[in-house]
mmCIF file of C-alpha atoms in Angstrom:
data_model
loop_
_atom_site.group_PDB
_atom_site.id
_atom_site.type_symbol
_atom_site.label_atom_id
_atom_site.label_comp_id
_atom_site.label_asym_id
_atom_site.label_seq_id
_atom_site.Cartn_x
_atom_site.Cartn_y
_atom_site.Cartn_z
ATOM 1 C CA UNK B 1 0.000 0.000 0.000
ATOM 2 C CA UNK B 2 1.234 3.591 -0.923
ATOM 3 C CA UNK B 3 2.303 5.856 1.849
ATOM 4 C CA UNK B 4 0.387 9.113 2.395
ATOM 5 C CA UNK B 5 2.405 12.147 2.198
ATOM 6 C CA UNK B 6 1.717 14.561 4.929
ATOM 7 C CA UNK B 7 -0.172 17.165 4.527
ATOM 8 C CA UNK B 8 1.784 19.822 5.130
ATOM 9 C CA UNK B 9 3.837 18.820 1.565
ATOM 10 C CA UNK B 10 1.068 19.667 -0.982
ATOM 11 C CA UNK B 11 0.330 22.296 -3.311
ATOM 12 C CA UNK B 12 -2.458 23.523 -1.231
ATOM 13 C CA UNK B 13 -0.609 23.929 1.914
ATOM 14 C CA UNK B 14 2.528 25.603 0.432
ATOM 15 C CA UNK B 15 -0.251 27.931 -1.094
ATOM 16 C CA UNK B 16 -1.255 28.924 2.506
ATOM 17 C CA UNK B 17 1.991 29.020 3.891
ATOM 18 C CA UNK B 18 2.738 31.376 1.044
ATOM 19 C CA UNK B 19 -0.670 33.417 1.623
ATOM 20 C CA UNK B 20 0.584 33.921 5.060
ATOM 21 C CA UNK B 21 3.962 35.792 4.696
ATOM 22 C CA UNK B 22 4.608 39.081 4.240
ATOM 23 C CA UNK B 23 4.389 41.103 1.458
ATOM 24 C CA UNK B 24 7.981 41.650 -0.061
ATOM 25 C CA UNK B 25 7.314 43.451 -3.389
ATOM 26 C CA UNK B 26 4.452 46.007 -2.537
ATOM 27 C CA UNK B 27 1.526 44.394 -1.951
ATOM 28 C CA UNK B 28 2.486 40.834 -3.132
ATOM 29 C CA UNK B 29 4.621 37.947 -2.179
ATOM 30 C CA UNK B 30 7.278 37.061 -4.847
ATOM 31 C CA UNK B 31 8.004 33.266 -4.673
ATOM 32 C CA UNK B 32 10.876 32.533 -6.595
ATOM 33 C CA UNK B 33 11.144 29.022 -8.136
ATOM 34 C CA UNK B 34 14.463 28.381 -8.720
ATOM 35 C CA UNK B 35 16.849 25.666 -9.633
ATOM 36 C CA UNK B 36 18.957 24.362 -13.071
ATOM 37 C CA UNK B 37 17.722 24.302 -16.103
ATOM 38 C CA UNK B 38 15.621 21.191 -16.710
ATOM 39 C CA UNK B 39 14.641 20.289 -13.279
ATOM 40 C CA UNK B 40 11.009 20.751 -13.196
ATOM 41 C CA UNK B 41 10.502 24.524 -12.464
ATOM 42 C CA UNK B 42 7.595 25.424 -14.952
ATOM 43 C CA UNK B 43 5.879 22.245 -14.402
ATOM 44 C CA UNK B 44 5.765 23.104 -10.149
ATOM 45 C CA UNK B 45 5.219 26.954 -10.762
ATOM 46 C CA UNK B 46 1.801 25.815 -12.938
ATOM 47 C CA UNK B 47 0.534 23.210 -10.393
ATOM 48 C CA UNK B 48 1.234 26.004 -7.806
ATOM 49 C CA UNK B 49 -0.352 28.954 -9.558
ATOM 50 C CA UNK B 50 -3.276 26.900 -10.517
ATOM 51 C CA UNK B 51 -3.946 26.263 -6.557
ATOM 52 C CA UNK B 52 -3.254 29.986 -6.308
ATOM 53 C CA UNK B 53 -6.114 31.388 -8.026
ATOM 54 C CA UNK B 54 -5.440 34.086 -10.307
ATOM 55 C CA UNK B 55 -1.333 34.210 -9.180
ATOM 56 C CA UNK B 56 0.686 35.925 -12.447
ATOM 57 C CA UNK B 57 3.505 33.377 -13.363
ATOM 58 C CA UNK B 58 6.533 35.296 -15.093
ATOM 59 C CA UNK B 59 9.352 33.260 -16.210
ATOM 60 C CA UNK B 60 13.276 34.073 -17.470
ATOM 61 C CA UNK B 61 11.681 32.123 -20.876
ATOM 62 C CA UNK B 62 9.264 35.518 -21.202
ATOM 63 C CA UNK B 63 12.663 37.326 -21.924
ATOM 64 C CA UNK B 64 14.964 37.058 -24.432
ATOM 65 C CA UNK B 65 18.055 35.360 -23.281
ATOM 66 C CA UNK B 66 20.429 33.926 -25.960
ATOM 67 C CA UNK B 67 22.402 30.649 -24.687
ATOM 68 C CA UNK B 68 25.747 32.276 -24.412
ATOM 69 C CA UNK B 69 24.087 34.850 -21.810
ATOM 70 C CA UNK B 70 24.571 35.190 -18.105
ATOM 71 C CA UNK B 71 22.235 33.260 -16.700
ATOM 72 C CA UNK B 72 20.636 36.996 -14.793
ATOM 73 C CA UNK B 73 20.382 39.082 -18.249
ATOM 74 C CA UNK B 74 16.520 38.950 -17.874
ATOM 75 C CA UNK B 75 16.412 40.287 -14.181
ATOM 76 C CA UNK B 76 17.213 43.640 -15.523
ATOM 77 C CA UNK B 77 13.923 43.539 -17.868
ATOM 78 C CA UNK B 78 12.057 41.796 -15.254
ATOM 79 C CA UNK B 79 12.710 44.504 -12.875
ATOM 80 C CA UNK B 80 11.830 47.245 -15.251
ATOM 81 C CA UNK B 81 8.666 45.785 -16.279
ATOM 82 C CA UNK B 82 7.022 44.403 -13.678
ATOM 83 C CA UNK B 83 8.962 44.277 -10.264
ATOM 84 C CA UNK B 84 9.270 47.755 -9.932
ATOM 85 C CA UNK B 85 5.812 48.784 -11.001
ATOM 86 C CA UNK B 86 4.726 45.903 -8.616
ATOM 87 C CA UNK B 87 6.657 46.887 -5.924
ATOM 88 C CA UNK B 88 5.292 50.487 -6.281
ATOM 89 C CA UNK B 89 1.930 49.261 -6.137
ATOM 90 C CA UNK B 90 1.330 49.328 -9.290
ATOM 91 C CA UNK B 91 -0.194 47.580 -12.185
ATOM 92 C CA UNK B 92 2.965 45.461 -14.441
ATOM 93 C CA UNK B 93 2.808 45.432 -17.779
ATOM 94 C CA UNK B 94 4.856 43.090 -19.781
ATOM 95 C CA UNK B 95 5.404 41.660 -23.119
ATOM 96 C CA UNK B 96 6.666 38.016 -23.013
ATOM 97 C CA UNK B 97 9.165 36.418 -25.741
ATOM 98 C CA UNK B 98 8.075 34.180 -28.323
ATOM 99 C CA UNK B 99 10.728 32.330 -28.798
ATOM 100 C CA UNK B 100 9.626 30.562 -32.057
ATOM 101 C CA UNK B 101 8.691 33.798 -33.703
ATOM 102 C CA UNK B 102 11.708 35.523 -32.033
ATOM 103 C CA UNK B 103 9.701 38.406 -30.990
ATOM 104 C CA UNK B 104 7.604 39.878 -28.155
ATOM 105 C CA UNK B 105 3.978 39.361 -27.584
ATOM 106 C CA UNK B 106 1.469 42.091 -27.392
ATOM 107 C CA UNK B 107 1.602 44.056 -23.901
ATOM 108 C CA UNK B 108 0.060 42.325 -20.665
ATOM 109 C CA UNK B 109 -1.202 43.540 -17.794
ATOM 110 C CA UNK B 110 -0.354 42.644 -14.166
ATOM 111 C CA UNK B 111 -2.304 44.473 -11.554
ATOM 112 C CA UNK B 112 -1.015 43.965 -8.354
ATOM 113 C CA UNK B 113 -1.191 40.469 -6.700
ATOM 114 C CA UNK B 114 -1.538 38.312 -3.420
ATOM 115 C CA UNK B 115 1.450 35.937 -4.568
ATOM 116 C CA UNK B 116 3.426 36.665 -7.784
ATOM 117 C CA UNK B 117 5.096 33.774 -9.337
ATOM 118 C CA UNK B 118 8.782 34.272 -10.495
ATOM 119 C CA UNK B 119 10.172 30.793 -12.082
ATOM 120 C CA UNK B 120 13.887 30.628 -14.136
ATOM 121 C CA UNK B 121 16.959 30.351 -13.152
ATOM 122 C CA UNK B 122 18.038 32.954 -10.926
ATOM 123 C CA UNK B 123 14.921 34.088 -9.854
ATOM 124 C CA UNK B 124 16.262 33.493 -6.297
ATOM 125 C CA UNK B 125 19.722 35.341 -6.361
ATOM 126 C CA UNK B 126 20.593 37.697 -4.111
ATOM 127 C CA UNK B 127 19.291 40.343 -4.805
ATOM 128 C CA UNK B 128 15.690 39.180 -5.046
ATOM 129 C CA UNK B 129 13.107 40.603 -3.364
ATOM 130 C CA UNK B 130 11.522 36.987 -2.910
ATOM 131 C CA UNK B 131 9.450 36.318 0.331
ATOM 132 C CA UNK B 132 10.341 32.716 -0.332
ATOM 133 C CA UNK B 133 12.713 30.744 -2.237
ATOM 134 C CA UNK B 134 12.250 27.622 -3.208
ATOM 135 C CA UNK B 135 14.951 25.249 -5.321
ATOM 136 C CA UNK B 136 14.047 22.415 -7.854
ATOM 137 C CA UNK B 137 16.903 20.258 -8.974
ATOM 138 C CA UNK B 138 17.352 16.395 -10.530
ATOM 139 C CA UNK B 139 19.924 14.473 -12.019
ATOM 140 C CA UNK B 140 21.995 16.073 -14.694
ATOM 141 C CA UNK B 141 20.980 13.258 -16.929
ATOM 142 C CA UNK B 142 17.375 13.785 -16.526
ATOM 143 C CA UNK B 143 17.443 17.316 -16.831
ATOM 144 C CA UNK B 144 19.567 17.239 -19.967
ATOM 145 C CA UNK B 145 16.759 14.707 -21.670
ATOM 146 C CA UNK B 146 14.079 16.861 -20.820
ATOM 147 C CA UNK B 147 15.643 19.717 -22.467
ATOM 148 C CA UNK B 148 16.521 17.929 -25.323
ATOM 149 C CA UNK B 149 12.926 17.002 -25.580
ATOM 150 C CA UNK B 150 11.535 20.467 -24.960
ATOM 151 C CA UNK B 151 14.495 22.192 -27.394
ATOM 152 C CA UNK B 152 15.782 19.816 -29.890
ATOM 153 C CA UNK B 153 18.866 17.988 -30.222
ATOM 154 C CA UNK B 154 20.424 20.482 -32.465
ATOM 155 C CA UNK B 155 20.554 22.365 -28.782
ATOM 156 C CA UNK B 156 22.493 19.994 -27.101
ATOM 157 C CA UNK B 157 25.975 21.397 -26.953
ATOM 158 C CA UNK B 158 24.155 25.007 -26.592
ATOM 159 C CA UNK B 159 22.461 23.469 -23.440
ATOM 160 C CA UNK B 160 25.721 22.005 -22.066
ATOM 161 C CA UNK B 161 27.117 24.934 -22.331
ATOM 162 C CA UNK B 162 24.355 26.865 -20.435
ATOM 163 C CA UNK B 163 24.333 24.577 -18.149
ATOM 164 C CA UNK B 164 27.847 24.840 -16.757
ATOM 165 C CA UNK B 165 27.228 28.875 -16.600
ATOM 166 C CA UNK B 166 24.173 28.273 -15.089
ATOM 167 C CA UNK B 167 26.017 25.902 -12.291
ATOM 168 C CA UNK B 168 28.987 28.524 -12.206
ATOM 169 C CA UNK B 169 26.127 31.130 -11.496
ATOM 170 C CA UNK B 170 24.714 28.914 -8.560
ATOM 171 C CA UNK B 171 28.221 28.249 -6.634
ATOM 172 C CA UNK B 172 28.960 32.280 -6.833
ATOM 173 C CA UNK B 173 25.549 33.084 -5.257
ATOM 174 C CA UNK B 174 24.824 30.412 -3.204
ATOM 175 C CA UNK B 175 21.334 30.192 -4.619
ATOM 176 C CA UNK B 176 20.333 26.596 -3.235
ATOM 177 C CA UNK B 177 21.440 27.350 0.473
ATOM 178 C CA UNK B 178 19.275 30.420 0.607
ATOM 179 C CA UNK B 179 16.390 28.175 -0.433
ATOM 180 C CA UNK B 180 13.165 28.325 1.807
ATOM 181 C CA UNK B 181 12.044 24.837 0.727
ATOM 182 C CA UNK B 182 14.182 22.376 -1.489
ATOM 183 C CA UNK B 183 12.063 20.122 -3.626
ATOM 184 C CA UNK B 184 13.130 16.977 -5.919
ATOM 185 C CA UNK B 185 11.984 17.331 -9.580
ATOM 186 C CA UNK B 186 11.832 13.656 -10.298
ATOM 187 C CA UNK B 187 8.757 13.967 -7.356
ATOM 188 C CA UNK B 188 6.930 16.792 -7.389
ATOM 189 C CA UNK B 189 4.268 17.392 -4.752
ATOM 190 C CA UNK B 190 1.338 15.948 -4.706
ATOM 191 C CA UNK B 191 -2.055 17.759 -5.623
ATOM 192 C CA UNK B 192 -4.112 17.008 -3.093
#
């Protein structure tokens, strides 16, 4: 027979753990997912904003950031289009990256939320104003599959590449130590 997780390890209890902190960028609570690339980030950010009502999700994939970038080029963007707005109260407006067509969408609004979503890698440096952190890794060899999968294998070396910038990135800041809650991406959480 299956064991029962507790409850305190589902999406709907990290939701109201998370509805419980303070705000940290105006009136909402950034919640940086973090973690390398591949290890399950947009797929826990989705079955957490979908338990979250209404939460914005804004990823480092809604900028443009070429492989052979530093792994934080989009936090400048992401500041200037919705952090600060957010963080002054105000509505965000943003344009994500389509990264097919190679250009930006039409504008978006973000009015000011409970719990905004920030998932990519480095969304929990530093120097983010996140009211939690949370860090989503697997096994190198699993990650590297499911971006070959989600990008191509004519992305391969480009993603092997990123991905020992991306770990360089991690060691300097200490990203995963800061973490609030450390979560294996073979496993997410369960639903209910």
């Amino acid at each position: 027979m299956p064991s029962v997780p507790p409850p305190s390890r589902t999406y709907p209890a990290l939701a109201a753990r998370l509805l419980a902190l303070p705000a940290s960028c105006g009136p909402a609570r950034l919640v940086a997912i973090d973690g390398p690339s591949g290890a399950g980030k947009s797929t826990f950010a989705d079955h957490l904003a979908a338990v979250l009502v209404g939460a914005p999700v804004v990823r480092s994939d809604d900028f443009r950031v070429p492989w052979d970038a530093d792994p934080l080029t989009w936090w400048e963007p992401l500041r200037r289009a919705v952090l600060d707005p957010l963080c002054a109260g105000r509505p965000a407006v943003l344009r994500r990256y389509d990264w097919h067509r190679d250009r930006y969408g039409p504008p978006e609004e973000i009015p000011p939320p409970p719990v905004l979503i920030v998932e990519g890698v480095g969304s929990a440096w530093a120097g983010s104003p996140a009211a939690y952190r949370i860090w989503i890794d697997a096994p190198l060899e699993l990650r590297r599959a499911r971006a070959i999968d989600r990008d191509g294998l004519e992305y391969a070396d480009a993603w092997d590449r990123w991905s020992a910038r991306e770990a360089a990135f991690f060691a300097e800041d200490r990203t995963r130590a800061r973490a609030d809650l450390l979560v294996d991406g073979t496993a997410p959480l369960p639903t209910r």
